[in-house]
Amino acid sequence: EAGVAQSPRYKIIEKRQSVAFWCNPISGHATLYWYQQILGQGPKLLIQFQNNGVVDDSQLPKDRFSAERLKGVDSTLKIQPAKLEDSAVYLCASSPNTEAFFGQGTRLTVV
Amino acid sequence: AQSVAQPEDQVNVAEGNPLTVKCTYSVSGNPYLFWYVQYPNRGLQFLLKYITGDNLVKGSYGFEAEFNKSQTSFHLKKPSALVSDSALYFCAVRDPLGTGFQKLVFGTGTRLLVSP
């Protein structure tokens, strides 16, 4: 079974630039999550989708972050404009019902 | 809202000795509990889960965890540690009846260091 695919693996941008991350979840998984993991901390939920609807985006900085899940499958997370404090690993996960399965993440460095 | 606490930033154990990584939780109802492991530059790997039933659950790589409702704990254990178990371990909780629509919340992580 193919796992959760994320791209790119690494990204370096200057502050105030924009960036987008892509996630392809495991086939058939209705729930998709985006987490932000800052070095030395636990993953923090940014947004949760159930199929193509948002069920929780309470911790998403909506002035600069946006996410969509078209047709309830792939998802993109965008940051515009990026700040230095956005430097982190962005993890995508999908779940069929109980446990979540994670991709390898995208490491973002904002300079 | 649900939450998880991992009181130890780091746990040190010698190879061959038993290990325990601690986790306590807070939810309004009956929790779904999980352990994940993270190796450097990798995503999180699922180890085991407690949903219902037997309080002792077994998972991947010889790990097990014990659910204790009265102490609201879900400690991760392994009878004999390996050097290759050295990694970052995260406990997570989901409240299946909470208003957060099964939001999955993680602890801050515990670094396990197994010495030869």
mmCIF file of C-alpha atoms in Angstrom:
data_model
loop_
_atom_site.group_PDB
_atom_site.id
_atom_site.type_symbol
_atom_site.label_atom_id
_atom_site.label_comp_id
_atom_site.label_asym_id
_atom_site.label_seq_id
_atom_site.Cartn_x
_atom_site.Cartn_y
_atom_site.Cartn_z
ATOM 1 C CA GLU A 1 0.000 0.000 0.000
ATOM 2 C CA ALA A 2 1.412 3.391 -0.969
ATOM 3 C CA GLY A 3 1.913 5.822 1.884
ATOM 4 C CA VAL A 4 1.210 9.514 2.187
ATOM 5 C CA ALA A 5 3.221 11.411 -0.409
ATOM 6 C CA GLN A 6 4.448 14.945 0.156
ATOM 7 C CA SER A 7 6.446 17.319 -1.992
ATOM 8 C CA PRO A 8 8.797 19.020 -1.974
ATOM 9 C CA ARG A 9 10.963 17.458 0.764
ATOM 10 C CA TYR A 10 12.894 20.664 1.339
ATOM 11 C CA LYS A 11 12.258 24.316 0.532
ATOM 12 C CA ILE A 12 14.241 27.458 1.265
ATOM 13 C CA ILE A 13 12.615 30.838 0.640
ATOM 14 C CA GLU A 14 13.126 34.426 1.658
ATOM 15 C CA LYS A 15 10.734 36.093 4.056
ATOM 16 C CA ARG A 16 7.706 37.682 2.387
ATOM 17 C CA GLN A 17 7.838 35.141 -0.454
ATOM 18 C CA SER A 18 5.099 32.578 -0.994
ATOM 19 C CA VAL A 19 5.361 28.797 -0.911
ATOM 20 C CA ALA A 20 3.068 25.820 -1.506
ATOM 21 C CA PHE A 21 3.195 22.260 -0.282
ATOM 22 C CA TRP A 22 1.432 19.308 -1.809
ATOM 23 C CA CYS A 23 0.043 16.158 -0.215
ATOM 24 C CA ASN A 24 -1.404 12.987 -1.726
ATOM 25 C CA PRO A 25 -3.050 10.916 1.019
ATOM 26 C CA ILE A 26 -3.516 7.175 1.134
ATOM 27 C CA SER A 27 -6.282 6.152 -1.228
ATOM 28 C CA GLY A 28 -9.676 5.984 0.426
ATOM 29 C CA HIS A 29 -8.740 7.937 3.541
ATOM 30 C CA ALA A 30 -11.454 10.487 4.229
ATOM 31 C CA THR A 31 -9.586 12.522 6.849
ATOM 32 C CA LEU A 32 -6.558 14.620 5.954
ATOM 33 C CA TYR A 33 -4.474 16.688 8.372
ATOM 34 C CA TRP A 34 -1.770 19.320 8.017
ATOM 35 C CA TYR A 35 0.525 19.740 11.002
ATOM 36 C CA GLN A 36 3.321 22.186 11.705
ATOM 37 C CA GLN A 37 6.276 20.833 13.667
ATOM 38 C CA ILE A 38 8.766 23.390 14.892
ATOM 39 C CA LEU A 39 12.162 21.998 15.890
ATOM 40 C CA GLY A 40 12.027 20.487 19.363
ATOM 41 C CA GLN A 41 8.254 20.610 19.621
ATOM 42 C CA GLY A 42 5.343 18.280 19.023
ATOM 43 C CA PRO A 43 3.229 18.533 15.877
ATOM 44 C CA LYS A 44 0.625 21.277 15.985
ATOM 45 C CA LEU A 45 -2.563 20.809 13.995
ATOM 46 C CA LEU A 46 -3.110 23.498 11.390
ATOM 47 C CA ILE A 47 -6.134 22.176 9.546
ATOM 48 C CA GLN A 48 -8.234 19.030 9.315
ATOM 49 C CA PHE A 49 -10.351 18.001 6.328
ATOM 50 C CA GLN A 50 -13.106 15.432 6.226
ATOM 51 C CA ASN A 51 -13.392 14.562 2.535
ATOM 52 C CA ASN A 52 -13.214 18.024 0.928
ATOM 53 C CA GLY A 53 -14.711 19.953 3.831
ATOM 54 C CA VAL A 54 -12.811 21.742 6.598
ATOM 55 C CA VAL A 55 -13.715 20.470 10.064
ATOM 56 C CA ASP A 56 -11.057 22.271 12.115
ATOM 57 C CA ASP A 57 -8.868 25.221 11.173
ATOM 58 C CA SER A 58 -8.846 26.933 14.541
ATOM 59 C CA GLN A 59 -5.027 27.094 14.703
ATOM 60 C CA LEU A 60 -4.434 28.082 11.086
ATOM 61 C CA PRO A 61 -3.063 31.648 10.769
ATOM 62 C CA LYS A 62 -5.619 32.595 8.155
ATOM 63 C CA ASP A 63 -4.035 35.932 7.325
ATOM 64 C CA ARG A 64 -1.151 34.099 5.665
ATOM 65 C CA PHE A 65 -1.951 30.378 5.493
ATOM 66 C CA SER A 66 -4.521 28.715 3.267
ATOM 67 C CA ALA A 67 -5.299 25.134 2.387
ATOM 68 C CA GLU A 68 -7.604 23.296 0.081
ATOM 69 C CA ARG A 69 -8.490 19.717 -0.677
ATOM 70 C CA LEU A 70 -9.931 19.470 -4.124
ATOM 71 C CA LYS A 71 -12.290 16.567 -4.838
ATOM 72 C CA GLY A 72 -11.535 15.169 -1.390
ATOM 73 C CA VAL A 73 -8.191 13.706 -2.422
ATOM 74 C CA ASP A 74 -4.997 15.768 -2.857
ATOM 75 C CA SER A 75 -4.370 18.811 -0.734
ATOM 76 C CA THR A 76 -2.205 21.909 -0.928
ATOM 77 C CA LEU A 77 -1.074 24.180 1.885
ATOM 78 C CA LYS A 78 0.070 27.679 1.003
ATOM 79 C CA ILE A 79 1.877 30.373 2.938
ATOM 80 C CA GLN A 80 1.810 33.935 1.632
ATOM 81 C CA PRO A 81 3.755 35.900 2.728
ATOM 82 C CA ALA A 82 6.154 33.735 4.730
ATOM 83 C CA LYS A 83 7.711 34.892 7.987
ATOM 84 C CA LEU A 84 10.888 33.714 9.684
ATOM 85 C CA GLU A 85 8.831 31.949 12.365
ATOM 86 C CA ASP A 86 7.200 29.742 9.719
ATOM 87 C CA SER A 87 10.438 27.764 9.500
ATOM 88 C CA ALA A 88 9.318 24.251 10.438
ATOM 89 C CA VAL A 89 8.493 20.825 9.079
ATOM 90 C CA TYR A 90 5.015 20.616 7.574
ATOM 91 C CA LEU A 91 3.515 17.182 7.959
ATOM 92 C CA CYS A 92 0.559 15.801 6.091
ATOM 93 C CA ALA A 93 -1.347 12.814 7.452
ATOM 94 C CA SER A 94 -4.406 10.848 6.433
ATOM 95 C CA SER A 95 -6.708 8.572 8.370
ATOM 96 C CA PRO A 96 -9.389 6.049 7.488
ATOM 97 C CA ASN A 97 -10.972 6.183 10.954
ATOM 98 C CA THR A 98 -8.723 5.860 14.047
ATOM 99 C CA GLU A 99 -4.956 6.145 13.565
ATOM 100 C CA ALA A 100 -3.318 8.618 11.226
ATOM 101 C CA PHE A 101 -0.523 7.839 8.779
ATOM 102 C CA PHE A 102 2.070 10.496 8.088
ATOM 103 C CA GLY A 103 4.109 11.539 5.117
ATOM 104 C CA GLN A 104 7.806 12.358 5.433
ATOM 105 C CA GLY A 105 7.120 16.061 5.664
ATOM 106 C CA THR A 106 8.390 19.198 3.970
ATOM 107 C CA ARG A 107 11.148 21.080 5.759
ATOM 108 C CA LEU A 108 10.683 24.798 5.189
ATOM 109 C CA THR A 109 13.447 27.270 5.946
ATOM 110 C CA VAL A 110 12.597 30.964 5.737
ATOM 111 C CA VAL A 111 15.635 33.252 5.563
ATOM 112 C CA ALA B 1 -10.467 20.190 24.806
ATOM 113 C CA GLN B 2 -8.263 17.132 24.809
ATOM 114 C CA SER B 3 -4.605 17.347 25.786
ATOM 115 C CA VAL B 4 -1.583 15.149 26.322
ATOM 116 C CA ALA B 5 1.390 15.575 28.647
ATOM 117 C CA GLN B 6 4.759 13.908 28.297
ATOM 118 C CA PRO B 7 6.584 14.869 31.488
ATOM 119 C CA GLU B 8 10.071 13.754 30.435
ATOM 120 C CA ASP B 9 12.028 15.552 27.730
ATOM 121 C CA GLN B 10 14.505 12.686 27.591
ATOM 122 C CA VAL B 11 14.755 9.124 28.837
ATOM 123 C CA ASN B 12 18.107 7.369 29.040
ATOM 124 C CA VAL B 13 18.360 3.599 29.264
ATOM 125 C CA ALA B 14 21.047 1.001 28.693
ATOM 126 C CA GLU B 15 20.620 -1.551 25.944
ATOM 127 C CA GLY B 16 18.902 -4.686 27.219
ATOM 128 C CA ASN B 17 17.158 -2.895 30.067
ATOM 129 C CA PRO B 18 13.403 -2.266 30.149
ATOM 130 C CA LEU B 19 12.205 1.168 29.104
ATOM 131 C CA THR B 20 9.177 3.279 29.951
ATOM 132 C CA VAL B 21 8.115 6.522 28.305
ATOM 133 C CA LYS B 22 5.361 8.311 30.197
ATOM 134 C CA CYS B 23 2.166 9.899 28.906
ATOM 135 C CA THR B 24 -0.900 11.294 30.642
ATOM 136 C CA TYR B 25 -3.998 12.592 28.933
ATOM 137 C CA SER B 26 -7.092 14.690 29.447
ATOM 138 C CA VAL B 27 -10.345 14.197 27.544
ATOM 139 C CA SER B 28 -14.000 14.631 28.328
ATOM 140 C CA GLY B 29 -14.976 11.093 27.365
ATOM 141 C CA ASN B 30 -13.286 7.781 26.634
ATOM 142 C CA PRO B 31 -10.055 8.440 24.753
ATOM 143 C CA TYR B 32 -8.462 7.004 21.685
ATOM 144 C CA LEU B 33 -4.722 6.924 22.489
ATOM 145 C CA PHE B 34 -1.727 6.515 20.206
ATOM 146 C CA TRP B 35 2.042 6.305 20.230
ATOM 147 C CA TYR B 36 4.182 7.426 17.311
ATOM 148 C CA VAL B 37 7.946 7.339 16.771
ATOM 149 C CA GLN B 38 9.982 9.820 14.761
ATOM 150 C CA TYR B 39 13.473 9.155 13.439
ATOM 151 C CA PRO B 40 15.655 12.063 12.231
ATOM 152 C CA ASN B 41 14.387 13.725 9.045
ATOM 153 C CA ARG B 42 11.432 11.371 8.896
ATOM 154 C CA GLY B 43 7.707 11.649 9.411
ATOM 155 C CA LEU B 44 5.892 10.056 12.309
ATOM 156 C CA GLN B 45 5.490 6.285 12.306
ATOM 157 C CA PHE B 46 2.491 4.713 14.003
ATOM 158 C CA LEU B 47 3.468 2.289 16.802
ATOM 159 C CA LEU B 48 0.261 1.288 18.565
ATOM 160 C CA LYS B 49 -3.175 2.420 19.658
ATOM 161 C CA TYR B 50 -5.743 1.932 22.384
ATOM 162 C CA ILE B 51 -9.374 2.206 21.390
ATOM 163 C CA THR B 52 -11.188 -0.168 23.720
ATOM 164 C CA GLY B 53 -10.784 -3.580 25.340
ATOM 165 C CA ASP B 54 -7.624 -4.987 26.911
ATOM 166 C CA ASN B 55 -5.677 -2.318 28.766
ATOM 167 C CA LEU B 56 -2.351 -3.709 27.544
ATOM 168 C CA VAL B 57 -1.881 -3.157 23.845
ATOM 169 C CA LYS B 58 0.964 -4.498 21.758
ATOM 170 C CA GLY B 59 2.450 -2.729 18.796
ATOM 171 C CA SER B 60 5.324 -2.648 16.361
ATOM 172 C CA TYR B 61 8.979 -3.447 17.155
ATOM 173 C CA GLY B 62 8.180 -5.117 20.494
ATOM 174 C CA PHE B 63 6.613 -2.033 22.059
ATOM 175 C CA GLU B 64 3.534 -2.165 24.241
ATOM 176 C CA ALA B 65 1.523 0.351 26.203
ATOM 177 C CA GLU B 66 -0.722 0.154 29.220
ATOM 178 C CA PHE B 67 -3.928 2.145 29.454
ATOM 179 C CA ASN B 68 -4.795 3.172 33.012
ATOM 180 C CA LYS B 69 -8.108 4.991 33.219
ATOM 181 C CA SER B 70 -7.891 5.886 36.916
ATOM 182 C CA GLN B 71 -4.485 7.507 36.444
ATOM 183 C CA THR B 72 -5.329 8.834 32.947
ATOM 184 C CA SER B 73 -2.063 7.411 31.696
ATOM 185 C CA PHE B 74 -0.866 5.528 28.645
ATOM 186 C CA HIS B 75 2.807 4.709 29.224
ATOM 187 C CA LEU B 76 4.891 3.159 26.466
ATOM 188 C CA LYS B 77 7.032 0.171 27.451
ATOM 189 C CA LYS B 78 9.470 -2.309 26.056
ATOM 190 C CA PRO B 79 11.003 -5.201 28.023
ATOM 191 C CA SER B 80 14.471 -4.957 26.456
ATOM 192 C CA ALA B 81 15.689 -1.775 24.764
ATOM 193 C CA LEU B 82 17.777 -1.705 21.593
ATOM 194 C CA VAL B 83 20.185 1.018 20.494
ATOM 195 C CA SER B 84 18.069 1.316 17.345
ATOM 196 C CA ASP B 85 15.080 2.338 19.510
ATOM 197 C CA SER B 86 16.758 5.713 20.049
ATOM 198 C CA ALA B 87 14.344 8.243 18.574
ATOM 199 C CA LEU B 88 11.683 10.809 19.432
ATOM 200 C CA TYR B 89 8.425 9.384 20.781
ATOM 201 C CA PHE B 90 5.073 11.148 20.706
ATOM 202 C CA CYS B 91 1.888 10.307 22.548
ATOM 203 C CA ALA B 92 -1.374 11.483 20.968
ATOM 204 C CA VAL B 93 -5.032 11.536 21.948
ATOM 205 C CA ARG B 94 -8.307 11.800 20.166
ATOM 206 C CA ASP B 95 -11.642 12.434 21.822
ATOM 207 C CA PRO B 96 -14.173 10.531 19.714
ATOM 208 C CA LEU B 97 -17.110 12.328 21.281
ATOM 209 C CA GLY B 98 -15.577 15.765 21.540
ATOM 210 C CA THR B 99 -16.639 18.800 19.587
ATOM 211 C CA GLY B 100 -13.296 18.867 17.799
ATOM 212 C CA PHE B 101 -14.492 16.172 15.411
ATOM 213 C CA GLN B 102 -11.859 13.677 16.398
ATOM 214 C CA LYS B 103 -9.006 16.130 16.412
ATOM 215 C CA LEU B 104 -5.678 14.343 16.953
ATOM 216 C CA VAL B 105 -3.597 16.163 19.561
ATOM 217 C CA PHE B 106 0.069 15.394 20.211
ATOM 218 C CA GLY B 107 2.302 15.752 23.230
ATOM 219 C CA THR B 108 5.612 17.573 23.154
ATOM 220 C CA GLY B 109 7.620 14.402 22.666
ATOM 221 C CA THR B 110 10.195 12.415 24.643
ATOM 222 C CA ARG B 111 13.640 11.696 23.308
ATOM 223 C CA LEU B 112 14.710 8.128 24.047
ATOM 224 C CA LEU B 113 18.423 7.490 24.141
ATOM 225 C CA VAL B 114 19.552 3.876 24.415
ATOM 226 C CA SER B 115 23.242 3.459 25.165
ATOM 227 C CA PRO B 116 25.241 0.362 24.148
#
